[in-house]
PDB file of C-alpha atoms in Angstrom:
ATOM      1  CA  UNK A   1      84.376  35.647 -86.908  1.00  0.00           C
ATOM      2  CA  UNK A   2      81.061  38.602 -87.106  1.00  0.00           C
ATOM      3  CA  UNK A   3      80.522  41.372 -89.273  1.00  0.00           C
ATOM      4  CA  UNK A   4      80.412  44.195 -87.049  1.00  0.00           C
ATOM      5  CA  UNK A   5      78.043  45.840 -89.923  1.00  0.00           C
ATOM      6  CA  UNK A   6      74.858  43.350 -90.548  1.00  0.00           C
ATOM      7  CA  UNK A   7      72.479  43.033 -87.629  1.00  0.00           C
ATOM      8  CA  UNK A   8      72.789  41.487 -84.511  1.00  0.00           C
ATOM      9  CA  UNK A   9      69.770  40.171 -83.280  1.00  0.00           C
ATOM     10  CA  UNK A  10      70.407  38.955 -79.473  1.00  0.00           C
ATOM     11  CA  UNK A  11      71.556  42.373 -78.499  1.00  0.00           C
ATOM     12  CA  UNK A  12      68.455  43.413 -80.228  1.00  0.00           C
ATOM     13  CA  UNK A  13      66.379  41.107 -77.856  1.00  0.00           C
ATOM     14  CA  UNK A  14      68.811  41.743 -74.778  1.00  0.00           C
ATOM     15  CA  UNK A  15      68.073  45.137 -74.681  1.00  0.00           C
ATOM     16  CA  UNK A  16      64.186  44.757 -75.401  1.00  0.00           C
ATOM     17  CA  UNK A  17      63.331  42.892 -72.309  1.00  0.00           C
ATOM     18  CA  UNK A  18      66.071  44.739 -70.302  1.00  0.00           C
ATOM     19  CA  UNK A  19      63.004  47.005 -70.894  1.00  0.00           C
ATOM     20  CA  UNK A  20      60.365  44.629 -70.563  1.00  0.00           C
ATOM     21  CA  UNK A  21      61.850  43.829 -66.879  1.00  0.00           C
ATOM     22  CA  UNK A  22      61.992  47.245 -65.769  1.00  0.00           C
ATOM     23  CA  UNK A  23      58.254  47.118 -66.995  1.00  0.00           C
ATOM     24  CA  UNK A  24      57.427  44.549 -64.966  1.00  0.00           C
ATOM     25  CA  UNK A  25      59.666  44.926 -62.003  1.00  0.00           C
ATOM     26  CA  UNK A  26      57.777  48.597 -61.429  1.00  0.00           C
ATOM     27  CA  UNK A  27      55.375  48.661 -58.010  1.00  0.00           C
ATOM     28  CA  UNK A  28      52.230  49.044 -60.307  1.00  0.00           C
ATOM     29  CA  UNK A  29      53.252  47.498 -63.796  1.00  0.00           C
ATOM     30  CA  UNK A  30      51.456  47.606 -66.781  1.00  0.00           C
ATOM     31  CA  UNK A  31      52.562  46.403 -69.647  1.00  0.00           C
ATOM     32  CA  UNK A  32      51.623  48.366 -72.960  1.00  0.00           C
ATOM     33  CA  UNK A  33      50.880  45.017 -75.287  1.00  0.00           C
ATOM     34  CA  UNK A  34      52.817  47.426 -78.227  1.00  0.00           C
ATOM     35  CA  UNK A  35      56.107  47.499 -76.020  1.00  0.00           C
ATOM     36  CA  UNK A  36      55.078  43.962 -75.468  1.00  0.00           C
ATOM     37  CA  UNK A  37      54.484  42.393 -79.148  1.00  0.00           C
ATOM     38  CA  UNK A  38      57.555  44.348 -80.485  1.00  0.00           C
ATOM     39  CA  UNK A  39      59.940  42.989 -77.923  1.00  0.00           C
ATOM     40  CA  UNK A  40      58.135  39.445 -79.172  1.00  0.00           C
ATOM     41  CA  UNK A  41      58.559  39.799 -82.146  1.00  0.00           C
ATOM     42  CA  UNK A  42      62.708  40.660 -81.929  1.00  0.00           C
ATOM     43  CA  UNK A  43      62.943  36.646 -80.609  1.00  0.00           C
ATOM     44  CA  UNK A  44      61.271  35.138 -83.717  1.00  0.00           C
ATOM     45  CA  UNK A  45      63.870  35.100 -85.676  1.00  0.00           C
ATOM     46  CA  UNK A  46      65.490  32.473 -83.929  1.00  0.00           C
ATOM     47  CA  UNK A  47      62.998  30.187 -83.919  1.00  0.00           C
ATOM     48  CA  UNK A  48      64.030  30.262 -87.396  1.00  0.00           C
ATOM     49  CA  UNK A  49      67.881  29.661 -86.596  1.00  0.00           C
ATOM     50  CA  UNK A  50      66.608  26.061 -85.432  1.00  0.00           C
ATOM     51  CA  UNK A  51      65.381  25.199 -88.612  1.00  0.00           C
ATOM     52  CA  UNK A  52      62.927  22.639 -89.260  1.00  0.00           C
ATOM     53  CA  UNK A  53      62.761  21.277 -85.895  1.00  0.00           C
ATOM     54  CA  UNK A  54      61.382  24.113 -84.487  1.00  0.00           C
ATOM     55  CA  UNK A  55      59.115  24.785 -87.809  1.00  0.00           C
ATOM     56  CA  UNK A  56      56.275  24.142 -86.240  1.00  0.00           C
ATOM     57  CA  UNK A  57      56.372  26.729 -82.955  1.00  0.00           C
ATOM     58  CA  UNK A  58      57.943  29.063 -85.558  1.00  0.00           C
ATOM     59  CA  UNK A  59      55.118  29.701 -87.678  1.00  0.00           C
ATOM     60  CA  UNK A  60      52.951  29.678 -84.210  1.00  0.00           C
ATOM     61  CA  UNK A  61      55.131  32.329 -82.899  1.00  0.00           C
ATOM     62  CA  UNK A  62      55.565  34.369 -85.725  1.00  0.00           C
ATOM     63  CA  UNK A  63      51.409  34.570 -86.389  1.00  0.00           C
ATOM     64  CA  UNK A  64      50.665  34.920 -82.471  1.00  0.00           C
ATOM     65  CA  UNK A  65      53.284  37.568 -82.065  1.00  0.00           C
ATOM     66  CA  UNK A  66      50.975  39.196 -85.203  1.00  0.00           C
ATOM     67  CA  UNK A  67      48.002  39.648 -83.661  1.00  0.00           C
ATOM     68  CA  UNK A  68      48.601  41.015 -80.730  1.00  0.00           C
ATOM     69  CA  UNK A  69      50.930  43.419 -82.411  1.00  0.00           C
ATOM     70  CA  UNK A  70      47.328  44.308 -84.760  1.00  0.00           C
ATOM     71  CA  UNK A  71      45.947  44.094 -80.949  1.00  0.00           C
ATOM     72  CA  UNK A  72      47.484  47.292 -79.357  1.00  0.00           C
ATOM     73  CA  UNK A  73      46.128  49.567 -82.171  1.00  0.00           C
ATOM     74  CA  UNK A  74      42.859  49.768 -79.777  1.00  0.00           C
ATOM     75  CA  UNK A  75      44.269  47.534 -76.594  1.00  0.00           C
ATOM     76  CA  UNK A  76      46.728  49.484 -74.389  1.00  0.00           C
ATOM     77  CA  UNK A  77      48.269  47.148 -71.830  1.00  0.00           C
ATOM     78  CA  UNK A  78      48.174  43.168 -71.353  1.00  0.00           C
ATOM     79  CA  UNK A  79      45.445  43.620 -68.365  1.00  0.00           C
ATOM     80  CA  UNK A  80      43.124  45.613 -70.680  1.00  0.00           C
ATOM     81  CA  UNK A  81      43.344  43.007 -73.622  1.00  0.00           C
ATOM     82  CA  UNK A  82      42.702  40.146 -71.031  1.00  0.00           C
ATOM     83  CA  UNK A  83      40.026  41.820 -69.188  1.00  0.00           C
ATOM     84  CA  UNK A  84      38.504  42.134 -72.645  1.00  0.00           C
ATOM     85  CA  UNK A  85      38.231  38.537 -73.730  1.00  0.00           C
ATOM     86  CA  UNK A  86      37.273  37.741 -70.036  1.00  0.00           C
ATOM     87  CA  UNK A  87      34.223  39.699 -70.572  1.00  0.00           C
ATOM     88  CA  UNK A  88      33.303  38.352 -74.242  1.00  0.00           C
ATOM     89  CA  UNK A  89      34.358  34.753 -73.045  1.00  0.00           C
ATOM     90  CA  UNK A  90      36.267  33.767 -75.783  1.00  0.00           C
ATOM     91  CA  UNK A  91      39.392  33.440 -73.316  1.00  0.00           C
ATOM     92  CA  UNK A  92      39.902  29.714 -74.450  1.00  0.00           C
ATOM     93  CA  UNK A  93      38.562  30.759 -77.698  1.00  0.00           C
ATOM     94  CA  UNK A  94      40.983  29.672 -80.804  1.00  0.00           C
ATOM     95  CA  UNK A  95      42.669  33.119 -81.845  1.00  0.00           C
ATOM     96  CA  UNK A  96      42.147  34.586 -78.626  1.00  0.00           C
ATOM     97  CA  UNK A  97      44.208  37.455 -77.845  1.00  0.00           C
ATOM     98  CA  UNK A  98      44.909  35.668 -74.750  1.00  0.00           C
ATOM     99  CA  UNK A  99      45.389  32.283 -75.309  1.00  0.00           C
ATOM    100  CA  UNK A 100      47.726  33.910 -78.218  1.00  0.00           C
ATOM    101  CA  UNK A 101      49.232  35.394 -75.566  1.00  0.00           C
ATOM    102  CA  UNK A 102      49.534  32.640 -73.837  1.00  0.00           C
ATOM    103  CA  UNK A 103      51.551  30.615 -76.478  1.00  0.00           C
ATOM    104  CA  UNK A 104      54.096  33.424 -76.668  1.00  0.00           C
ATOM    105  CA  UNK A 105      54.540  33.410 -72.849  1.00  0.00           C
ATOM    106  CA  UNK A 106      55.774  29.660 -73.935  1.00  0.00           C
ATOM    107  CA  UNK A 107      57.933  30.397 -77.014  1.00  0.00           C
ATOM    108  CA  UNK A 108      59.755  32.888 -74.869  1.00  0.00           C
ATOM    109  CA  UNK A 109      59.865  30.315 -72.166  1.00  0.00           C
ATOM    110  CA  UNK A 110      61.264  27.879 -74.772  1.00  0.00           C
ATOM    111  CA  UNK A 111      63.929  30.448 -76.169  1.00  0.00           C
ATOM    112  CA  UNK A 112      65.031  31.088 -72.327  1.00  0.00           C
ATOM    113  CA  UNK A 113      65.413  27.597 -71.476  1.00  0.00           C
ATOM    114  CA  UNK A 114      67.508  26.517 -75.045  1.00  0.00           C
ATOM    115  CA  UNK A 115      69.813  29.463 -73.861  1.00  0.00           C
ATOM    116  CA  UNK A 116      70.074  27.719 -70.421  1.00  0.00           C
ATOM    117  CA  UNK A 117      70.490  24.551 -71.756  1.00  0.00           C
ATOM    118  CA  UNK A 118      73.720  26.220 -74.393  1.00  0.00           C
ATOM    119  CA  UNK A 119      75.042  28.444 -71.696  1.00  0.00           C
ATOM    120  CA  UNK A 120      75.562  25.371 -69.667  1.00  0.00           C
ATOM    121  CA  UNK A 121      77.074  23.050 -72.325  1.00  0.00           C
ATOM    122  CA  UNK A 122      79.784  25.818 -72.198  1.00  0.00           C
ATOM    123  CA  UNK A 123      81.104  24.113 -68.697  1.00  0.00           C
ATOM    124  CA  UNK A 124      80.556  20.737 -70.605  1.00  0.00           C
ATOM    125  CA  UNK A 125      83.154  21.551 -73.678  1.00  0.00           C
ATOM    126  CA  UNK A 126      85.388  23.297 -71.492  1.00  0.00           C
ATOM    127  CA  UNK A 127      85.530  20.249 -68.868  1.00  0.00           C
ATOM    128  CA  UNK A 128      86.018  18.123 -72.242  1.00  0.00           C
ATOM    129  CA  UNK A 129      89.627  20.082 -72.992  1.00  0.00           C
ATOM    130  CA  UNK A 130      90.756  20.579 -69.865  1.00  0.00           C
ATOM    131  CA  UNK A 131      89.930  17.261 -68.669  1.00  0.00           C
ATOM    132  CA  UNK A 132      89.841  14.562 -71.780  1.00  0.00           C
ATOM    133  CA  UNK A 133      87.861  13.233 -73.172  1.00  0.00           C
ATOM    134  CA  UNK A 134      87.805   9.982 -71.417  1.00  0.00           C
ATOM    135  CA  UNK A 135      87.290  11.391 -68.434  1.00  0.00           C
ATOM    136  CA  UNK A 136      84.359  13.512 -69.798  1.00  0.00           C
ATOM    137  CA  UNK A 137      82.925  10.454 -71.059  1.00  0.00           C
ATOM    138  CA  UNK A 138      82.482   9.248 -67.641  1.00  0.00           C
ATOM    139  CA  UNK A 139      80.654  11.812 -65.697  1.00  0.00           C
ATOM    140  CA  UNK A 140      78.383  13.197 -68.981  1.00  0.00           C
ATOM    141  CA  UNK A 141      78.380  10.105 -71.954  1.00  0.00           C
ATOM    142  CA  UNK A 142      76.541  11.625 -74.865  1.00  0.00           C
ATOM    143  CA  UNK A 143      75.033  14.594 -73.949  1.00  0.00           C
ATOM    144  CA  UNK A 144      77.526  16.738 -75.006  1.00  0.00           C
ATOM    145  CA  UNK A 145      79.519  14.773 -77.258  1.00  0.00           C
ATOM    146  CA  UNK A 146      82.408  17.550 -77.741  1.00  0.00           C
ATOM    147  CA  UNK A 147      81.539  18.673 -81.184  1.00  0.00           C
ATOM    148  CA  UNK A 148      79.937  21.739 -81.546  1.00  0.00           C
ATOM    149  CA  UNK A 149      76.154  20.179 -81.248  1.00  0.00           C
ATOM    150  CA  UNK A 150      72.707  21.518 -80.670  1.00  0.00           C
ATOM    151  CA  UNK A 151      70.547  18.348 -80.310  1.00  0.00           C
ATOM    152  CA  UNK A 152      71.106  18.485 -76.456  1.00  0.00           C
ATOM    153  CA  UNK A 153      70.240  21.688 -75.341  1.00  0.00           C
ATOM    154  CA  UNK A 154      67.025  21.841 -77.788  1.00  0.00           C
ATOM    155  CA  UNK A 155      66.110  18.628 -76.389  1.00  0.00           C
ATOM    156  CA  UNK A 156      66.456  19.511 -73.566  1.00  0.00           C
ATOM    157  CA  UNK A 157      64.596  22.779 -73.326  1.00  0.00           C
ATOM    158  CA  UNK A 158      62.076  21.482 -75.379  1.00  0.00           C
ATOM    159  CA  UNK A 159      60.914  18.481 -73.467  1.00  0.00           C
ATOM    160  CA  UNK A 160      60.568  21.501 -70.637  1.00  0.00           C
ATOM    161  CA  UNK A 161      58.445  23.169 -72.298  1.00  0.00           C
ATOM    162  CA  UNK A 162      56.443  22.467 -75.258  1.00  0.00           C
ATOM    163  CA  UNK A 163      56.209  18.590 -74.762  1.00  0.00           C
ATOM    164  CA  UNK A 164      54.183  19.096 -72.417  1.00  0.00           C
ATOM    165  CA  UNK A 165      51.563  20.880 -74.688  1.00  0.00           C
ATOM    166  CA  UNK A 166      51.675  19.020 -77.820  1.00  0.00           C
ATOM    167  CA  UNK A 167      51.453  15.280 -79.311  1.00  0.00           C
ATOM    168  CA  UNK A 168      52.365  11.705 -80.050  1.00  0.00           C
ATOM    169  CA  UNK A 169      52.778  13.500 -84.225  1.00  0.00           C
ATOM    170  CA  UNK A 170      54.439  16.980 -83.064  1.00  0.00           C
ATOM    171  CA  UNK A 171      57.404  15.479 -80.008  1.00  0.00           C
ATOM    172  CA  UNK A 172      57.916  12.882 -83.007  1.00  0.00           C
ATOM    173  CA  UNK A 173      58.478  15.429 -86.022  1.00  0.00           C
ATOM    174  CA  UNK A 174      59.750  17.218 -83.658  1.00  0.00           C
ATOM    175  CA  UNK A 175      62.450  14.509 -82.802  1.00  0.00           C
ATOM    176  CA  UNK A 176      63.469  14.183 -86.083  1.00  0.00           C
ATOM    177  CA  UNK A 177      63.869  17.248 -86.617  1.00  0.00           C
ATOM    178  CA  UNK A 178      66.696  17.743 -84.208  1.00  0.00           C
ATOM    179  CA  UNK A 179      69.025  15.721 -86.993  1.00  0.00           C
ATOM    180  CA  UNK A 180      69.197  18.212 -88.830  1.00  0.00           C
ATOM    181  CA  UNK A 181      69.966  21.361 -86.062  1.00  0.00           C
ATOM    182  CA  UNK A 182      72.307  23.801 -87.464  1.00  0.00           C
ATOM    183  CA  UNK A 183      75.454  23.247 -85.003  1.00  0.00           C
ATOM    184  CA  UNK A 184      76.522  25.520 -82.503  1.00  0.00           C
ATOM    185  CA  UNK A 185      79.331  27.423 -84.671  1.00  0.00           C
ATOM    186  CA  UNK A 186      76.520  28.102 -87.515  1.00  0.00           C
ATOM    187  CA  UNK A 187      73.843  29.070 -85.443  1.00  0.00           C
ATOM    188  CA  UNK A 188      76.165  31.654 -83.918  1.00  0.00           C
ATOM    189  CA  UNK A 189      77.111  32.846 -86.985  1.00  0.00           C
ATOM    190  CA  UNK A 190      73.869  32.925 -88.004  1.00  0.00           C
ATOM    191  CA  UNK A 191      73.260  35.516 -84.783  1.00  0.00           C
ATOM    192  CA  UNK A 192      76.360  36.982 -86.059  1.00  0.00           C
ATOM    193  CA  UNK A 193      78.313  37.163 -83.023  1.00  0.00           C
ATOM    194  CA  UNK A 194      81.235  35.488 -81.348  1.00  0.00           C
ATOM    195  CA  UNK A 195      80.666  32.740 -79.144  1.00  0.00           C
ATOM    196  CA  UNK A 196      81.719  34.677 -75.653  1.00  0.00           C
ATOM    197  CA  UNK A 197      79.942  37.748 -76.696  1.00  0.00           C
ATOM    198  CA  UNK A 198      76.990  35.808 -77.248  1.00  0.00           C
ATOM    199  CA  UNK A 199      76.951  34.523 -74.359  1.00  0.00           C
ATOM    200  CA  UNK A 200      76.656  37.607 -72.736  1.00  0.00           C
ATOM    201  CA  UNK A 201      73.969  37.927 -74.452  1.00  0.00           C
ATOM    202  CA  UNK A 202      72.396  34.715 -73.814  1.00  0.00           C
ATOM    203  CA  UNK A 203      72.845  35.527 -69.753  1.00  0.00           C
ATOM    204  CA  UNK A 204      70.990  38.427 -69.968  1.00  0.00           C
ATOM    205  CA  UNK A 205      68.313  37.523 -71.669  1.00  0.00           C
ATOM    206  CA  UNK A 206      67.495  34.240 -69.545  1.00  0.00           C
ATOM    207  CA  UNK A 207      67.616  36.723 -67.212  1.00  0.00           C
ATOM    208  CA  UNK A 208      65.881  39.841 -68.469  1.00  0.00           C
ATOM    209  CA  UNK A 209      63.071  37.275 -69.775  1.00  0.00           C
ATOM    210  CA  UNK A 210      62.055  35.679 -66.141  1.00  0.00           C
ATOM    211  CA  UNK A 211      61.006  38.326 -64.666  1.00  0.00           C
ATOM    212  CA  UNK A 212      58.498  39.188 -67.223  1.00  0.00           C
ATOM    213  CA  UNK A 213      57.182  35.377 -68.144  1.00  0.00           C
ATOM    214  CA  UNK A 214      56.586  35.217 -64.171  1.00  0.00           C
ATOM    215  CA  UNK A 215      54.763  38.028 -64.488  1.00  0.00           C
ATOM    216  CA  UNK A 216      52.614  37.011 -67.244  1.00  0.00           C
ATOM    217  CA  UNK A 217      52.260  33.314 -64.805  1.00  0.00           C
ATOM    218  CA  UNK A 218      50.345  35.209 -62.590  1.00  0.00           C
ATOM    219  CA  UNK A 219      48.438  37.642 -64.627  1.00  0.00           C
ATOM    220  CA  UNK A 220      46.655  34.227 -65.860  1.00  0.00           C
ATOM    221  CA  UNK A 221      46.911  32.858 -62.246  1.00  0.00           C
ATOM    222  CA  UNK A 222      45.442  36.220 -60.674  1.00  0.00           C
ATOM    223  CA  UNK A 223      42.830  35.992 -63.543  1.00  0.00           C
ATOM    224  CA  UNK A 224      41.694  32.937 -62.101  1.00  0.00           C
ATOM    225  CA  UNK A 225      42.218  31.279 -65.840  1.00  0.00           C
ATOM    226  CA  UNK A 226      45.387  28.600 -65.679  1.00  0.00           C
ATOM    227  CA  UNK A 227      48.463  28.653 -67.284  1.00  0.00           C
ATOM    228  CA  UNK A 228      48.404  24.605 -68.811  1.00  0.00           C
ATOM    229  CA  UNK A 229      45.748  24.669 -71.411  1.00  0.00           C
TER     230      UNK A 229
END
């Protein structure tokens, strides 16, 4: 049961990204670095909840969000920040704000993809309960074994977002770490949410983060920087 007096990170994330989505949907979107980095910092605990499989992602994501937060003291918007790096010819250099922004964008997309898979697995669990284990196995195999596992949603989202940018060693380490993921119930406990409400908040993030991620992609592409590096 959720503790009404404890922090509920999913709700904070949902609210922050709804506000970001409203900003990027405005006629002349100017995203403040401070607002963006603050919203992204709220996502950081999610990686920590996923354990060793995503420890690398947590460390990398947190460090790069902190860099953007520091940059916000001297740079007003994401566009200005990117233009300064372009002018300094340091966009692709390790530690540049623009490079860090791209990595943070992938982190946001990873969480979006994970939530999509978790929500989709709700449907699979429903089928198990209503149609029976045997029928479920015929149509779905062992994708969602009805055992509350996050391995399948996490594996699919990792393969979609992070894996194309990781070498063999990291991909292997992640694959091994997938066996140490928390269960769905354990994740909900860490997030202090009941399953029904968690699903609502996850869907809210999925909906709100989509235009934000699209805005970031378009920003990189409009500057002819690409997004696959």
